[in-house]
XYZ file of C-alpha atoms in Angstrom:
469
model
C -45.374 15.959 -9.975
C -44.261 19.571 -10.337
C -44.562 21.373 -13.648
C -40.784 22.000 -13.779
C -40.091 18.251 -13.340
C -42.482 17.368 -16.192
C -40.746 19.892 -18.490
C -37.322 18.459 -17.569
C -38.462 14.884 -18.423
C -39.853 16.046 -21.790
C -36.570 17.827 -22.592
C -34.554 14.710 -21.759
C -36.791 12.542 -23.972
C -36.445 15.001 -26.845
C -32.638 14.889 -26.412
C -32.699 11.083 -26.660
C -34.821 11.233 -29.844
C -32.647 13.948 -31.396
C -29.380 12.086 -30.794
C -30.568 8.542 -31.588
C -28.246 6.241 -33.626
C -28.005 7.232 -37.263
C -27.481 4.730 -40.077
C -25.838 5.411 -43.404
C -29.202 5.841 -45.168
C -30.299 8.607 -42.730
C -27.742 11.218 -43.747
C -30.520 13.674 -44.568
C -30.902 14.178 -40.774
C -27.404 15.616 -40.397
C -27.083 19.181 -39.197
C -24.685 21.686 -40.665
C -21.212 21.274 -39.109
C -19.739 24.272 -37.276
C -16.561 24.235 -39.338
C -18.237 23.787 -42.773
C -17.596 26.426 -45.495
C -18.784 29.769 -44.083
C -19.561 31.396 -47.410
C -22.533 29.101 -47.993
C -20.905 27.614 -51.100
C -20.593 23.908 -51.632
C -17.266 22.244 -50.885
C -15.064 21.709 -53.976
C -16.055 18.687 -56.029
C -14.058 15.606 -55.036
C -12.742 17.154 -51.811
C -14.414 14.455 -49.698
C -15.411 17.075 -47.100
C -19.057 16.050 -46.827
C -18.235 12.340 -46.751
C -15.705 12.709 -43.917
C -17.867 15.050 -41.827
C -21.009 12.980 -42.384
C -19.214 9.808 -41.322
C -17.711 11.447 -38.211
C -21.044 12.982 -37.192
C -22.778 9.604 -37.381
C -20.134 7.892 -35.288
C -19.967 10.740 -32.737
C -23.724 10.693 -32.209
C -23.797 6.919 -31.886
C -20.953 7.189 -29.343
C -22.874 9.764 -27.283
C -26.076 7.716 -27.251
C -24.254 4.541 -26.208
C -22.287 6.415 -23.529
C -25.421 8.052 -22.116
C -27.045 4.639 -21.861
C -24.024 3.192 -20.010
C -23.836 6.126 -17.577
C -27.495 5.739 -16.622
C -26.843 2.098 -15.642
C -23.777 2.815 -13.489
C -24.131 2.156 -9.765
C -22.647 4.315 -6.986
C -18.931 3.700 -6.599
C -18.308 2.551 -10.168
C -15.782 4.545 -12.192
C -15.515 5.557 -15.841
C -11.999 6.493 -16.951
C -10.358 8.045 -20.021
C -6.610 8.527 -19.663
C -5.940 10.468 -16.456
C -9.531 11.722 -16.257
C -12.141 9.745 -14.350
C -15.637 10.142 -12.938
C -17.077 8.195 -9.995
C -20.803 7.416 -10.021
C -22.782 8.841 -7.098
C -26.236 7.565 -8.110
C -29.138 9.079 -10.066
C -26.822 9.756 -13.044
C -24.578 12.089 -11.028
C -20.775 11.801 -10.856
C -17.756 13.263 -9.090
C -14.935 14.247 -11.423
C -11.192 13.715 -10.916
C -10.418 17.366 -10.144
C -9.211 17.688 -6.536
C -8.903 21.204 -5.120
C -9.201 22.868 -1.716
C -12.741 23.911 -2.657
C -13.606 20.429 -4.012
C -11.443 17.927 -2.080
C -13.586 14.997 -3.286
C -14.119 16.299 -6.816
C -16.921 18.342 -8.331
C -20.434 16.930 -8.588
C -21.177 16.585 -12.305
C -24.415 15.489 -14.013
C -24.205 12.649 -16.522
C -24.990 14.908 -19.497
C -21.878 17.005 -18.695
C -19.757 13.848 -18.531
C -21.016 12.931 -22.017
C -20.083 16.373 -23.355
C -16.608 16.275 -21.772
C -15.845 12.828 -23.167
C -17.271 13.724 -26.586
C -14.493 16.274 -27.069
C -11.839 14.115 -25.378
C -12.340 11.122 -27.697
C -12.830 13.107 -30.920
C -9.405 12.097 -32.358
C -10.206 8.459 -31.592
C -13.600 8.631 -33.290
C -12.020 10.179 -36.400
C -9.765 7.124 -36.716
C -12.373 4.525 -35.736
C -13.649 1.997 -38.234
C -17.312 1.203 -37.929
C -20.208 3.208 -36.511
C -21.420 1.045 -33.591
C -21.595 3.254 -30.489
C -21.069 0.464 -27.953
C -17.905 -0.649 -29.768
C -16.442 2.850 -29.543
C -17.376 3.245 -25.865
C -15.700 -0.079 -25.036
C -12.643 0.770 -27.140
C -11.868 4.217 -25.695
C -13.244 4.172 -22.140
C -12.469 2.013 -19.153
C -15.241 1.044 -16.754
C -14.000 -0.024 -13.340
C -15.928 -1.965 -10.761
C -16.422 -1.061 -7.147
C -16.397 -2.746 -3.782
C -19.363 -5.126 -4.018
C -22.458 -4.267 -1.996
C -21.954 -7.461 0.009
C -18.366 -6.531 0.898
C -19.357 -2.916 1.499
C -21.678 -4.218 4.195
C -18.924 -6.472 5.557
C -16.512 -3.540 5.824
C -19.042 -1.461 7.734
C -19.991 -4.374 9.996
C -16.324 -5.088 10.749
C -15.557 -1.389 11.258
C -18.213 -1.077 13.966
C -16.341 -3.663 16.051
C -13.159 -1.561 16.247
C -12.080 1.634 17.961
C -11.668 4.803 15.898
C -9.980 6.676 14.332
C -8.855 3.646 12.316
C -6.283 3.224 9.544
C -6.482 1.647 6.087
C -3.134 -0.028 5.373
C -2.081 -0.815 1.784
C 0.436 -3.671 1.414
C 2.169 -4.660 -1.808
C 5.015 -7.172 -2.174
C 5.181 -7.523 1.581
C 5.711 -3.792 2.117
C 3.369 -1.096 3.455
C 3.158 1.448 0.615
C 0.380 3.712 1.899
C -1.727 4.444 4.989
C -4.968 6.404 5.201
C -6.791 7.557 8.347
C -10.548 6.865 8.734
C -12.465 8.896 11.287
C -15.725 6.917 11.618
C -17.094 3.425 10.778
C -19.548 5.024 8.332
C -16.667 6.460 6.290
C -14.735 3.180 6.165
C -16.476 1.461 3.171
C -16.092 4.449 0.834
C -12.453 5.042 1.841
C -11.722 1.325 1.463
C -13.203 1.436 -2.040
C -11.057 4.436 -3.010
C -7.916 2.609 -1.893
C -8.927 -0.465 -3.939
C -9.317 1.689 -7.037
C -5.999 3.459 -6.438
C -4.032 0.290 -5.602
C -5.709 -2.540 -7.577
C -2.817 -5.005 -7.125
C -2.371 -4.481 -3.381
C -3.690 -6.143 -0.260
C -5.706 -3.701 1.846
C -6.346 -3.940 5.594
C -8.617 -1.947 7.872
C -7.005 -1.671 11.326
C -8.389 0.100 14.396
C -6.327 2.430 16.596
C -5.034 -0.483 18.699
C -3.573 -2.212 15.637
C -6.303 -4.874 15.517
C -7.123 -5.955 11.964
C -10.842 -5.583 11.250
C -11.091 -6.421 7.530
C -8.817 -7.433 4.643
C -9.302 -7.773 0.917
C -7.048 -7.821 -2.135
C -5.509 -9.830 -4.947
C -2.500 -10.961 -2.944
C -2.789 -14.323 -1.210
C -1.791 -13.667 2.391
C -1.640 -17.320 3.429
C 1.791 -18.429 4.557
C 3.378 -21.485 2.984
C 4.767 -22.780 6.278
C 6.372 -25.815 4.666
C 8.248 -23.567 2.242
C 9.229 -21.086 4.971
C 10.532 -23.870 7.223
C 12.717 -25.262 4.437
C 14.005 -21.782 3.549
C 15.182 -21.213 7.130
C 16.781 -24.653 7.363
C 18.497 -24.213 3.965
C 20.107 -20.999 5.195
C 21.764 -22.845 8.107
C 21.944 -19.540 10.014
C 24.252 -19.249 12.985
C 22.286 -16.250 14.227
C 18.615 -15.446 14.743
C 16.409 -14.816 11.699
C 13.555 -12.302 11.632
C 11.656 -9.994 9.269
C 12.650 -6.322 9.524
C 9.450 -4.420 8.665
C 11.076 -0.971 8.760
C 13.459 -1.848 5.903
C 11.434 -4.611 4.235
C 14.348 -7.045 4.497
C 15.011 -10.371 6.203
C 17.641 -10.198 8.919
C 20.184 -12.822 9.868
C 21.605 -11.447 13.091
C 22.185 -7.725 12.682
C 22.422 -7.767 8.867
C 19.411 -7.317 6.584
C 19.298 -9.067 3.219
C 17.265 -8.311 0.091
C 17.084 -9.372 -3.574
C 20.156 -11.300 -4.754
C 21.861 -11.254 -1.340
C 18.713 -12.633 0.267
C 18.460 -15.484 -2.236
C 22.170 -16.287 -1.894
C 22.201 -16.324 1.930
C 19.117 -18.549 2.076
C 20.420 -20.843 -0.697
C 17.306 -20.415 -2.847
C 16.633 -20.165 -6.589
C 17.318 -16.820 -8.351
C 14.252 -14.569 -8.549
C 12.638 -15.907 -5.369
C 13.418 -12.966 -3.067
C 9.853 -11.623 -3.286
C 8.385 -15.000 -2.344
C 10.774 -15.335 0.602
C 9.949 -11.851 1.957
C 6.196 -12.298 1.503
C 6.224 -15.500 3.542
C 8.255 -13.886 6.331
C 5.972 -10.827 6.293
C 2.690 -12.736 6.495
C 4.110 -15.161 9.069
C 4.732 -12.099 11.248
C 1.019 -11.243 11.087
C -0.002 -14.536 12.739
C 2.733 -15.153 15.340
C 1.047 -17.865 17.414
C 0.060 -19.918 14.368
C 3.558 -19.416 12.928
C 5.200 -20.638 16.138
C 3.021 -23.753 16.194
C 3.473 -24.637 12.500
C 7.202 -23.913 12.146
C 8.204 -25.799 15.296
C 6.010 -28.739 14.244
C 7.237 -28.902 10.627
C 10.900 -28.468 11.613
C 10.533 -31.237 14.243
C 12.080 -29.033 16.856
C 15.033 -27.914 14.728
C 13.701 -24.334 14.672
C 12.632 -22.557 17.836
C 10.207 -19.676 17.316
C 10.332 -16.835 19.835
C 7.501 -14.288 19.703
C 8.826 -10.990 21.040
C 7.075 -7.666 21.542
C 8.124 -4.703 19.467
C 7.062 -1.059 19.661
C 3.406 -0.589 20.600
C 3.135 -4.243 21.574
C 3.322 -5.420 17.953
C 4.708 -8.961 17.716
C 8.055 -9.781 16.117
C 8.663 -13.426 15.194
C 12.275 -14.545 15.714
C 13.479 -17.886 14.299
C 16.317 -19.672 16.104
C 17.887 -22.716 14.445
C 18.989 -25.082 17.169
C 22.534 -26.365 16.999
C 23.935 -29.642 18.312
C 26.241 -29.983 21.280
C 29.514 -28.077 21.240
C 32.085 -30.329 19.607
C 35.139 -31.389 21.579
C 37.423 -29.613 19.089
C 35.709 -26.226 19.572
C 35.624 -26.723 23.336
C 39.362 -27.555 23.380
C 40.180 -24.495 21.271
C 38.328 -22.237 23.691
C 40.179 -23.728 26.660
C 43.538 -23.286 24.923
C 42.736 -19.635 24.134
C 41.940 -18.799 27.761
C 45.078 -18.298 29.955
C 45.151 -19.992 33.365
C 45.434 -16.622 35.105
C 42.367 -15.288 33.275
C 39.552 -14.283 35.661
C 35.922 -15.167 34.974
C 35.172 -11.427 34.833
C 37.602 -10.990 31.927
C 36.137 -14.060 30.209
C 32.607 -12.690 30.672
C 33.694 -9.316 29.220
C 35.192 -11.039 26.147
C 32.108 -13.175 25.583
C 29.869 -10.119 25.959
C 31.916 -8.258 23.331
C 31.766 -11.294 21.027
C 27.970 -11.522 21.339
C 27.564 -7.801 20.651
C 30.015 -7.630 17.706
C 29.365 -10.960 16.018
C 25.724 -11.694 16.823
C 24.298 -8.198 17.288
C 23.121 -6.397 20.427
C 19.526 -7.504 19.824
C 20.650 -11.088 20.589
C 21.963 -10.289 24.089
C 18.718 -11.168 25.824
C 18.176 -14.483 23.913
C 21.837 -15.394 24.651
C 21.369 -14.721 28.353
C 18.290 -16.934 28.415
C 20.152 -19.727 26.638
C 23.059 -19.348 29.079
C 20.750 -19.638 32.066
C 19.179 -22.769 30.628
C 22.612 -24.311 29.948
C 23.692 -23.647 33.531
C 20.506 -25.280 34.798
C 18.046 -22.485 35.287
C 17.610 -21.362 38.857
C 21.246 -21.782 39.927
C 22.401 -18.613 38.190
C 21.297 -15.270 39.618
C 21.522 -12.148 37.511
C 21.111 -8.646 38.838
C 17.619 -7.306 38.175
C 19.099 -4.098 36.772
C 20.612 -6.088 33.879
C 17.174 -7.326 32.817
C 15.806 -3.805 33.068
C 18.602 -2.605 30.790
C 17.809 -5.336 28.258
C 14.120 -4.404 28.296
C 14.988 -0.726 27.825
C 17.203 -1.612 24.845
C 14.425 -3.672 23.235
C 11.940 -0.804 23.617
C 14.423 1.718 22.237
C 15.117 -0.448 19.200
C 11.374 -0.719 18.538
C 10.908 3.046 18.865
C 13.852 3.698 16.546
C 12.455 1.357 13.881
C 9.077 3.112 14.041
C 10.711 6.535 13.735
C 12.581 5.321 10.651
C 9.216 4.226 9.185
C 7.686 7.625 9.992
C 10.578 9.553 8.399
C 10.451 7.388 5.287
C 6.706 7.961 4.958
C 7.087 11.734 5.415
C 9.769 11.784 2.695
C 7.398 9.975 0.329
C 4.609 12.440 1.125
C 6.955 15.400 0.549
C 8.024 13.970 -2.797
C 4.383 13.566 -3.849
C 3.496 17.095 -2.679
C 6.304 18.570 -4.784
C 5.095 16.633 -7.839
C 1.473 17.699 -7.306
C 2.562 21.305 -6.788
C 4.433 21.330 -10.115
C 1.318 20.124 -11.922
C -1.416 22.078 -10.149
C 0.047 25.287 -8.693
C 0.022 28.597 -10.546
C 3.411 29.382 -12.197
C 3.435 32.910 -10.802
C 2.087 31.986 -7.394
C -1.438 32.010 -6.021
C -3.829 30.294 -3.617
C -2.979 26.753 -4.767
C 0.770 27.428 -4.584
C 0.362 28.932 -1.103
C -1.616 25.923 0.084
C 1.031 23.500 -1.164
C 3.745 25.664 0.375
C 2.080 25.457 3.790
C 1.642 21.675 3.534
C 5.280 21.180 2.494
C 6.503 23.444 5.310
C 4.389 21.493 7.809
C 5.794 18.145 6.616
C 9.385 19.431 6.694
C 8.943 20.578 10.318
C 7.434 17.216 11.184
C 10.416 15.463 9.584
C 12.930 17.596 11.545
C 11.110 16.790 14.786
C 11.197 13.052 14.036
C 14.872 13.223 13.070
C 15.788 14.995 16.317
C 13.910 12.363 18.310
C 15.648 9.639 16.293
C 19.109 11.027 17.144
C 18.165 11.295 20.806
C 17.052 7.659 20.986
C 20.145 6.461 19.098
C 22.334 8.215 21.658
C 20.461 6.484 24.497
C 20.833 3.117 22.795
C 24.570 3.612 22.273
C 24.947 4.470 25.958
C 23.083 1.321 27.032
C 25.113 -0.869 24.679
C 28.374 0.467 26.104
C 27.353 -0.505 29.632
C-alpha cells in the first residue's frame, strides 16, 4: 500500500472519531461556533444562546455521522434526494449530482464527503426544528432514498437488449399514452438508461424496443394484461354501427371517424362514469397483442365481434373491431327500393352509396365495406379493377403516415416547451454560453417542426385527392 493511501485512511478514521455521535453529557467536547459572540465575552445571562447552539451542534453532528454511514452502504444506481437536489451512487462512495450542463451532461462526480457537506447546509433549518438527537431519525425524516433497477433485472435488460437491433428506443407509457421516448445507442447502455427512466417516471410502464419496433423488455407498475372479458362487453354495450379501434396518435377510441375520450367515451360505450381510463388502457394493450386479441375477442363474443388486424405505418398492427349485424330487415330493404327511382342507373346508385360510406362511415371504412360487399355478392363473381385496390392501399398508407407525423409534431412541441422552461431556469439573464446552447437547440427543433408540418400538409393534400376520386 502506498504511503499516500495510508495517510488518507488515517485521516478518514480521525474524521469519524471527531464527528462521532454526541450525547447530552458530552457537551464539553463542543467547539466554538462560528457565529458566537466575537468579543470573547459570555452571552447575556438567560439568553439561551449556549443551550440552543449546543443542542443544534449535537444534532447536526449526529446527522452527519448517520448520513455518512448510509452513503457508504449505497450501491451503484441508488439515489439520495432532498427536494429538487439528488445524487446517484456510482460505487466506492462516489456520486453524480443533479447538475446537468454541457460540460457535465450526466452530472458532476462528487465524493461522499462533499455530499455530506452539501446536505448539512441544506437541512440546517430542518435540524433546528427537529425534536430529538438521533441521527438516523433525522436522515430518514429529511432525505429520500430511492431504489434502483435490481441487479437481477439489470442483467435481464442487458440480456434482452443483446437480442435486438440498435439503436433502440426506451418507450415510457402512462395511462395508455406514450409520454416520453429515449434513444439507446448500444446494448451496454440500455440497463443504465432504463434505470434513469424508472427513476424519472416511477408510475409508468417502460418498454425497451429495438429499431424494428420489436419489444425486448418491459417493466413497470402498470398491469399491461388485457381484461378481454371486460373489453368484449364494452364493445357489445356500445352497439356501434361503425368500426371501433384505438387511435394511438390522439389517445382516443374511435367509432368510425370520430374519436371519443373522457365523458364522451363513457357515454358512447354505455359504461359507468369515471371508467374512461380503464376503457382506453384495455384498448391500448389489446393493440399490443393483436393475434391474441383477435382469438380472445372473437371467442368471448361468440362470433358477434369480428376482429380485423390491419397494418399501419411501419407495419405496426392496428386492431379493428367490427360488430356483426343481423340480416337487413324487410322494412329497411323496402325503404331503399322506394327511394331509388326506376330510371336510376346502377352507376348513380354506386356513386350515392360511395358518398354515404365516405360521409357517414368514414373513408377508412371503404376497404372493409368493399370486402363485405364482395362477400355478400358471393366472392369471386364480382370483379373490381385492380387500380381501385391500389388506391385503397395508398390511402391506408397515407393515413398511417399522417398519424405518425401528428405524433412527431406533438412530441416536438412538448420538447420545445420543456426547452423553454429549462432555458428560463438555467440560462444567464444577460446571455451567455448556456443561453446560446439553448437557443441553438430551440432553433433546431423549430426547423424540424416546420419540416414535419410541410410534409403533413403535402400528405393531407394527396389524401384529399385520393378521396375525391
